[in-house]
Short mmCIF file of C-alpha atoms in Angstrom, two decimals:
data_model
loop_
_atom_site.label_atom_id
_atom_site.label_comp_id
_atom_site.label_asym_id
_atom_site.label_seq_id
_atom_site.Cartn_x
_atom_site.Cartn_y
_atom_site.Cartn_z
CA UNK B 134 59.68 2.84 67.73
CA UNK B 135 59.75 -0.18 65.47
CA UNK B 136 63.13 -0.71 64.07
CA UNK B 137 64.38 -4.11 61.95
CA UNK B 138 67.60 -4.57 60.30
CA UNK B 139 69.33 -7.38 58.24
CA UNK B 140 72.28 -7.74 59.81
CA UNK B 141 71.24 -10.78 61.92
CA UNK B 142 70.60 -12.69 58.87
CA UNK B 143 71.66 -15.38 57.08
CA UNK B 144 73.05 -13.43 53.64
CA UNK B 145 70.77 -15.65 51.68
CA UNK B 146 67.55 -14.36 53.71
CA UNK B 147 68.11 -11.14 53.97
CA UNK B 148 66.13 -9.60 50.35
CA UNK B 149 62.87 -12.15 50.91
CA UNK B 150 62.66 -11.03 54.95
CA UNK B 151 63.17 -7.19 53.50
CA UNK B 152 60.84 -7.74 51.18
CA UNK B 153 58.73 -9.34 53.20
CA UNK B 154 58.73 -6.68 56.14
CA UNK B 155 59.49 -3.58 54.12
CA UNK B 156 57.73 -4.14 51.48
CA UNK B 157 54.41 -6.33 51.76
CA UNK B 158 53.86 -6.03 55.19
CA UNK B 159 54.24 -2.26 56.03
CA UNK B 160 54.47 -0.56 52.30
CA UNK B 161 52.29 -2.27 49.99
CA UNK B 162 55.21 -1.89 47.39
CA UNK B 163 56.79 -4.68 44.97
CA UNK B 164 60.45 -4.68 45.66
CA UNK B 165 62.72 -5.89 42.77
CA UNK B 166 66.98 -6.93 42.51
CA UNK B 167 69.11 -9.38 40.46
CA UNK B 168 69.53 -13.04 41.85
CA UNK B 169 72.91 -12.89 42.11
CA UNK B 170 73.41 -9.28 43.75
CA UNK B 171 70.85 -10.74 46.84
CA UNK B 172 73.25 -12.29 48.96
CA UNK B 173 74.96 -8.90 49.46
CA UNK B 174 72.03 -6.83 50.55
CA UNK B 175 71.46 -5.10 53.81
CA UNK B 176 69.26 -2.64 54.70
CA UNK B 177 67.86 -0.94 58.32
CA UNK B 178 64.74 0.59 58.83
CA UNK B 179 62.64 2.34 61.80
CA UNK B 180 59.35 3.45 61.86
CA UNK B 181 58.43 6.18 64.66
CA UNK B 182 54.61 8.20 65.13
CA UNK B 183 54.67 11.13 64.67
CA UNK B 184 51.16 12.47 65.90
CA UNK B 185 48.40 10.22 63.86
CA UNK B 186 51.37 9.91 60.96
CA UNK B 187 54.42 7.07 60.70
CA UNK B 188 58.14 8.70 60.13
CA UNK B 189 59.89 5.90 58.43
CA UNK B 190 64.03 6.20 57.84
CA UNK B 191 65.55 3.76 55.63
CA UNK B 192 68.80 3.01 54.30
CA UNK B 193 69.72 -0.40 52.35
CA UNK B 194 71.64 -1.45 49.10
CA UNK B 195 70.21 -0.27 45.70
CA UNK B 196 67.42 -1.65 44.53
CA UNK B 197 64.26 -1.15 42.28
CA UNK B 198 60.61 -0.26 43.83
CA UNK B 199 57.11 -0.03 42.77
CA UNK B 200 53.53 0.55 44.04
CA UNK B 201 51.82 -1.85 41.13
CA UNK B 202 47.81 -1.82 40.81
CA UNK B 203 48.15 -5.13 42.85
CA UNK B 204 49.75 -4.10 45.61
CA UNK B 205 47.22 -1.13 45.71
CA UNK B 206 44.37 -3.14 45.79
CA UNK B 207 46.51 -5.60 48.31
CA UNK B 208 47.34 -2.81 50.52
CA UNK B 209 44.85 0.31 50.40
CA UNK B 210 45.90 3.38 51.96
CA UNK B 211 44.34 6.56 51.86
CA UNK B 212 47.42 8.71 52.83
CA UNK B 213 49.99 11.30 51.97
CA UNK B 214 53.59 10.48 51.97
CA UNK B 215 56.33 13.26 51.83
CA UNK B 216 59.52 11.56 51.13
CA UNK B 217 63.06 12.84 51.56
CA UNK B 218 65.81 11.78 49.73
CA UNK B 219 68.58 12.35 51.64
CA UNK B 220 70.72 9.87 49.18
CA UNK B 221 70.27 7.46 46.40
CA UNK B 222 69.28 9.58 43.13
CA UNK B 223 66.98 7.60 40.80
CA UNK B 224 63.95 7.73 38.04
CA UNK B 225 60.08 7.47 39.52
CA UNK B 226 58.11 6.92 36.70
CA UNK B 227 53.86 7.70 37.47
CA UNK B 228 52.47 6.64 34.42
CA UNK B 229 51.50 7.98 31.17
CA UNK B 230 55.22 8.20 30.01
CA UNK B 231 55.54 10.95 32.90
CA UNK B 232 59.25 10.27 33.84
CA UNK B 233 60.67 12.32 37.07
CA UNK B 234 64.72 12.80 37.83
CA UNK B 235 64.67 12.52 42.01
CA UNK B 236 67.96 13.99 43.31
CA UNK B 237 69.96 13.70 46.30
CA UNK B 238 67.77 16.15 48.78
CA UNK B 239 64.65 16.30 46.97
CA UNK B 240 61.38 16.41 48.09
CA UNK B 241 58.24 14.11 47.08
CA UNK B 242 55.18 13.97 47.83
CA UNK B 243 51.76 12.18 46.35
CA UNK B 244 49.00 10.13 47.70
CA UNK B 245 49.91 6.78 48.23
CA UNK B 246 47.23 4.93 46.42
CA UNK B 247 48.92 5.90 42.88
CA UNK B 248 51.22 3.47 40.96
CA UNK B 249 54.73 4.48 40.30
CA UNK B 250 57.45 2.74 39.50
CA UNK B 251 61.18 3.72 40.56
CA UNK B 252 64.75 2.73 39.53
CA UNK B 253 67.69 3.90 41.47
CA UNK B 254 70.66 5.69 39.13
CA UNK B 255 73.35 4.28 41.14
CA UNK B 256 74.25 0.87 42.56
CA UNK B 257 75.72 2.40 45.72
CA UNK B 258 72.44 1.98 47.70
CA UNK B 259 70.15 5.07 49.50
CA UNK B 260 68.89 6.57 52.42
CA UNK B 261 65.79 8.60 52.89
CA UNK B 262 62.67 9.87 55.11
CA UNK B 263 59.53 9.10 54.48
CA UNK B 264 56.58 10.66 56.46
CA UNK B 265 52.85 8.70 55.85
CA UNK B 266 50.19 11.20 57.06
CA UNK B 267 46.15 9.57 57.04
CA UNK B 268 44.13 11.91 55.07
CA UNK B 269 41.25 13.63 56.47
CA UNK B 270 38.99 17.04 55.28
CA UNK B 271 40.18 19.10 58.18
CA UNK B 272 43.97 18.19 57.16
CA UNK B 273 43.78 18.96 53.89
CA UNK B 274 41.17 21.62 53.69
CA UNK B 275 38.88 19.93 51.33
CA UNK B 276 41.45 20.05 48.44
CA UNK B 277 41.31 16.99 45.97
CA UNK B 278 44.16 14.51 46.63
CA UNK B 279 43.58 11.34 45.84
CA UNK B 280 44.90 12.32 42.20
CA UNK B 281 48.03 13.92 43.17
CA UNK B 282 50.87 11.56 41.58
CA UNK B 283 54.05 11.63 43.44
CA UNK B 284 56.47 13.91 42.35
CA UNK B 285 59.32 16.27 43.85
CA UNK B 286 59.05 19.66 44.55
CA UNK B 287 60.28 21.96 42.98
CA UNK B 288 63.74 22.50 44.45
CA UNK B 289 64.61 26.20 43.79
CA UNK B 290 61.23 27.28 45.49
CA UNK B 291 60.63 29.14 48.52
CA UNK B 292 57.82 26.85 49.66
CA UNK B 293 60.36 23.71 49.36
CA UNK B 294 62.81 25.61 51.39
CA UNK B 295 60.10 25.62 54.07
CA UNK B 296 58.82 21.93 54.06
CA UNK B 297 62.47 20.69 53.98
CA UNK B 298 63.25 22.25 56.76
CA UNK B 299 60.47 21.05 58.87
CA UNK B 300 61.08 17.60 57.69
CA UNK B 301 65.14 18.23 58.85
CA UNK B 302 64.06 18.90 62.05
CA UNK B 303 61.95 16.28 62.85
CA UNK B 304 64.84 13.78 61.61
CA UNK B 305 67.20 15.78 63.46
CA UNK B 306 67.04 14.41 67.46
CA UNK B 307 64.96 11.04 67.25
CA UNK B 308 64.01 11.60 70.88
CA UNK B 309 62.10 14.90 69.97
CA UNK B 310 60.24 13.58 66.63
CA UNK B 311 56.66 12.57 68.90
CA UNK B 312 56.82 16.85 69.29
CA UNK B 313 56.09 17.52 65.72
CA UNK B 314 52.74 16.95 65.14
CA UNK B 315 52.00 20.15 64.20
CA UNK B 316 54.77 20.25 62.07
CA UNK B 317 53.41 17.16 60.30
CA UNK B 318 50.04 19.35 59.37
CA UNK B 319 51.57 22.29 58.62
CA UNK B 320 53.89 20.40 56.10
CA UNK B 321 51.05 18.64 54.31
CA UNK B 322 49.43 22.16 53.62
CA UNK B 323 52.35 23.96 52.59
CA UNK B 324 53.19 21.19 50.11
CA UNK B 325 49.63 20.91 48.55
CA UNK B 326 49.64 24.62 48.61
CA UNK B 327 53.04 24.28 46.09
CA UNK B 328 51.20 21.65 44.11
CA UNK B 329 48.56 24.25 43.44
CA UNK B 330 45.77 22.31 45.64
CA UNK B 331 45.14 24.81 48.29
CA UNK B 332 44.55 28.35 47.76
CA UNK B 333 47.15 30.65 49.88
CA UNK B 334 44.66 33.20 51.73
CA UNK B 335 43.51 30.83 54.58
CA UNK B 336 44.47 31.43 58.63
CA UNK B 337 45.71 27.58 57.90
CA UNK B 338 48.00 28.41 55.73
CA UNK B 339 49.26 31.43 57.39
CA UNK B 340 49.87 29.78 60.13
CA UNK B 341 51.88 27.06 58.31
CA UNK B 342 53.81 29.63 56.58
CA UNK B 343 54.27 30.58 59.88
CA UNK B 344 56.14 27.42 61.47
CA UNK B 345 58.14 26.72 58.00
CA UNK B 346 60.05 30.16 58.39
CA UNK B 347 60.61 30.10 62.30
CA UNK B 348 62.23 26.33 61.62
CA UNK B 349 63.86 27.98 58.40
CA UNK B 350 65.26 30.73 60.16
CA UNK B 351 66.33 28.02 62.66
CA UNK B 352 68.35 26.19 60.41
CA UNK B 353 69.88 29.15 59.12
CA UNK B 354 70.98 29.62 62.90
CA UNK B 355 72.04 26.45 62.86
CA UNK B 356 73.90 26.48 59.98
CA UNK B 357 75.89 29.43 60.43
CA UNK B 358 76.21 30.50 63.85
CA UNK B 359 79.84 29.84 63.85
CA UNK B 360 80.50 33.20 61.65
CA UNK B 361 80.69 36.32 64.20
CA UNK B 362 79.17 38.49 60.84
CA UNK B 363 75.69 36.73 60.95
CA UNK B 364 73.13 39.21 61.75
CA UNK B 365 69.26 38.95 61.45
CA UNK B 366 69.22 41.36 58.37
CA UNK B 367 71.24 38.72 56.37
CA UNK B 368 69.04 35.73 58.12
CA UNK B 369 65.70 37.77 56.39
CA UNK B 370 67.26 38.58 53.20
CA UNK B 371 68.38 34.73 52.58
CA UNK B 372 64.75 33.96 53.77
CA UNK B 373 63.08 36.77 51.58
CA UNK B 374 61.38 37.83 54.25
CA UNK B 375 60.98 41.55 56.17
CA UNK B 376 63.69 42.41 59.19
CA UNK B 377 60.43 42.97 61.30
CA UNK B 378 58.28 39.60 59.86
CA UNK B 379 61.67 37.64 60.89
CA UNK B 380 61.61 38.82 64.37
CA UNK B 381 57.83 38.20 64.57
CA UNK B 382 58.64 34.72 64.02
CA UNK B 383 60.46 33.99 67.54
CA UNK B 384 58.38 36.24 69.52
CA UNK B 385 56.10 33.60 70.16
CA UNK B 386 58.68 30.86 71.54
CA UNK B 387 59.52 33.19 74.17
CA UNK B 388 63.31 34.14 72.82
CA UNK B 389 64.34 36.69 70.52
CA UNK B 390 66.55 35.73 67.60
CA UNK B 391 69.58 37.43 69.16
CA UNK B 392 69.20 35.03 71.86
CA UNK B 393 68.36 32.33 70.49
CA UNK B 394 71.47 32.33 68.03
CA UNK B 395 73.35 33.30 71.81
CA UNK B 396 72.23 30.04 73.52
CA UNK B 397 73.02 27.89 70.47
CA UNK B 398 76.55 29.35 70.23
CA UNK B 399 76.77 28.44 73.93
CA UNK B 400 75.46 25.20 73.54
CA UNK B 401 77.57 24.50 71.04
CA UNK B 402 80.50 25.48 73.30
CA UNK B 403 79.65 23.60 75.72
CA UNK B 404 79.76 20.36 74.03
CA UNK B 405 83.44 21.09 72.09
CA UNK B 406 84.59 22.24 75.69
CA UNK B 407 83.94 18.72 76.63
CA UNK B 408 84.95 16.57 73.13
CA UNK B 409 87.58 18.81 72.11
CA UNK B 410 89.79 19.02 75.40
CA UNK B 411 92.75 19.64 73.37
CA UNK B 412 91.64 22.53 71.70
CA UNK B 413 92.06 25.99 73.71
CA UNK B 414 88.74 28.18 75.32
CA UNK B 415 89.64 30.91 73.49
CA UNK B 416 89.72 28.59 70.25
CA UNK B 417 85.99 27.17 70.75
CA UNK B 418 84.39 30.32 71.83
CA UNK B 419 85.85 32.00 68.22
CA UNK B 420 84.72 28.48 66.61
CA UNK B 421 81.02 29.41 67.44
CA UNK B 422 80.72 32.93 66.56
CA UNK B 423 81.91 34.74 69.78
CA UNK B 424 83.87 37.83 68.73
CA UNK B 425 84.59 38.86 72.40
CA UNK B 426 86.50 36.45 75.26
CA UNK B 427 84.88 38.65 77.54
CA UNK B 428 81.42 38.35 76.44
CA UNK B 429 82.07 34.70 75.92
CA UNK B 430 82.97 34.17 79.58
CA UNK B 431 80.39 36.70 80.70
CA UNK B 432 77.46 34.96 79.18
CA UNK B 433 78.77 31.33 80.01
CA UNK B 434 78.70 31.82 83.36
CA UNK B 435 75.45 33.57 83.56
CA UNK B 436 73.57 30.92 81.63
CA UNK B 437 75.33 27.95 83.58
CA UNK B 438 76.62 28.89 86.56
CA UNK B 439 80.19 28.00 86.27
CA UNK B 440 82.93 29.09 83.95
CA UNK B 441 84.12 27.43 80.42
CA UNK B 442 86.97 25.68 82.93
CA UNK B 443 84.83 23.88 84.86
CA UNK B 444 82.63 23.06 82.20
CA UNK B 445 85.35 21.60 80.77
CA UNK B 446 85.87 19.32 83.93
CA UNK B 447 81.90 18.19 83.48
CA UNK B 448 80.19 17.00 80.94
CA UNK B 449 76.72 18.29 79.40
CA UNK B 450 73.98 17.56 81.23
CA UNK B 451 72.21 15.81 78.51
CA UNK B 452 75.58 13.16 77.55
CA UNK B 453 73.47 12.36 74.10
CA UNK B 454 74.60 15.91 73.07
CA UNK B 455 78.37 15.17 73.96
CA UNK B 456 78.62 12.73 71.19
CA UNK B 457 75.96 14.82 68.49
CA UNK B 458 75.07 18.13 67.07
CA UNK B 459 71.90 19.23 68.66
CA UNK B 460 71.05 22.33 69.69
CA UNK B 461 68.19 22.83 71.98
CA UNK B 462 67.78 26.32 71.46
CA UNK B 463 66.93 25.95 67.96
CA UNK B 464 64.60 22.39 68.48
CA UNK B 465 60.82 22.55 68.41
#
């Protein structure tokens, strides 16, 4: 993983060494701010592969971006790049007087030879996720991208849903995010397939349709497996999706749904039996959607070999997940 921040700078370095590194060196992008708002910069950045593609996360102060003619012809690269911003709402402007709004969550994506040109709408600064994926025929089926401008997608459709939660994942446990190759390809489809580029009757795209509802079902799980009421049928209804297609969707991992949601719950307990040692066992096991002590107690000890007391007394085996909100059972 490369990483770079500027806190180890001298205030008056810190925008030319971003620019330098973030911008020239690894973007191709023209990176613009006032004189006089430079000295107060910061900004961190890592860069991770994912597969034969490069998740970037960044977060720094406000500032305003482009990808010029210049810099294309400076810095060629025949790639996608799905972007999500997780925070810093702004204009992107591709030309031609097109104008997009990108909000807090959206999605973009676009080939990253074309020029845009993007000004944040607050001062406050950003954060986002960028994913740049190498184009090739077998990735993208033979459909036509190298004219696709960036531009979200469209954030009320189901296809969205799908992509973003991919994408969540991935960001979700840093030491997991070499795993998601497949994710990566199946992403690039089902986003070209919502820009109208790929047609939707192809084994490729089944099969990404495929991985974009297991991981949305998964975050659904994720989500909401605190509430005792949450039951598959209301999992496929959110997901618009048939009781019997939802269920089709874990048998391959090896778990049903029901247990799935079961081990996350007592993953989850695990972890606040440890952090939250002021809070009773009865308390947590409620907390993540156990309506029964009894099966609570039963099913702990089963799956770990000791009760919710002496769990208490130890800490996860993994100690990253003492401290975070990961939940194996619903990874990759």
């Amino acid at each position: 993983m490369l990483t770079f921040s500027t806190d180890g700078l001298r205030p008056q370095d810190r925008f030319e060494h971003w620019c330098d590194v973030r911008g020239k060196s690894l973007f191709g992008v023209t990176i613009e701010l006032e004189r006089d708002k430079r000295p107060d910069f910061r900004g961190h950045f890592s860069a991770t592969p994912v597969g034969g593609a490069v998740l970037a996360e960044m977060s720094a102060s406000s500032y305003r971006v482009s990808r010029t003619s210049t810099d294309i012809a400076r810095v060629p690269s025949n790639s996608l790049q799905l972007a999500w911003q997780v925070r810093g709402p702004g204009h992107l402007n591709i030309g031609r007087d097109r104008v997009h709004f990108v909000h807090n969550g959206d999605l973009v994506f676009g080939h990253s030879n074309l020029p845009y040109f993007s000004t944040p709408e607050r001062t406050d600064g950003f954060h986002f996720f960028s994913l740049k994926i190498p184009v090739s025929e077998e990735l993208v089926l033979g459909a036509r991208v190298e004219d696709a401008p960036p531009v979200a997608l469209a954030r009320d459709a189901s296809l969205t849903r799908l992509v973003g939660a991919m994408f969540r994942a991935m960001t979700r446990d840093p030491a997991r995010t070499g795993q998601f190759a497949d994710e990566v390809t199946h992403m690039v489809r089902l986003a070209l397939l919502a820009r109208g580029r790929l047609r939707p009757r192809q084994d490729e795209i089944r099969a990404a349709l495929h991985a974009g509802y297991l991981h949305a079902a998964r975050e659904i799980l994720l989500r909401d497996l605190h509430r005792a009421s949450l039951t598959p049928a209301a999992v496929a209804t959110e997901l618009g999706i048939s009781l019997r297609q939802l269920h089709a969707l874990f048998e391959p991992t090896g778990l049903s749904l029901a247990r799935t949601l079961t081990a996350a719950r007592l993953q989850e307990a695990r972890r606040l039996l440890y952090v939250m040692q002021e809070r009773g066992i009865d308390e947590i096991a409620f907390a993540c959607g156990f309506d029964s002590i009894a099966t609570f107690y039963r099913t702990f000890r089963a799956t770990y070999g000791m009760t919710p007391g002496d769990a208490r007394r130890a800490p996860p085996p993994d100690r990253d997940d003492v401290s975070s909100n990961r939940h194996p059972a619903l990874a990759l």
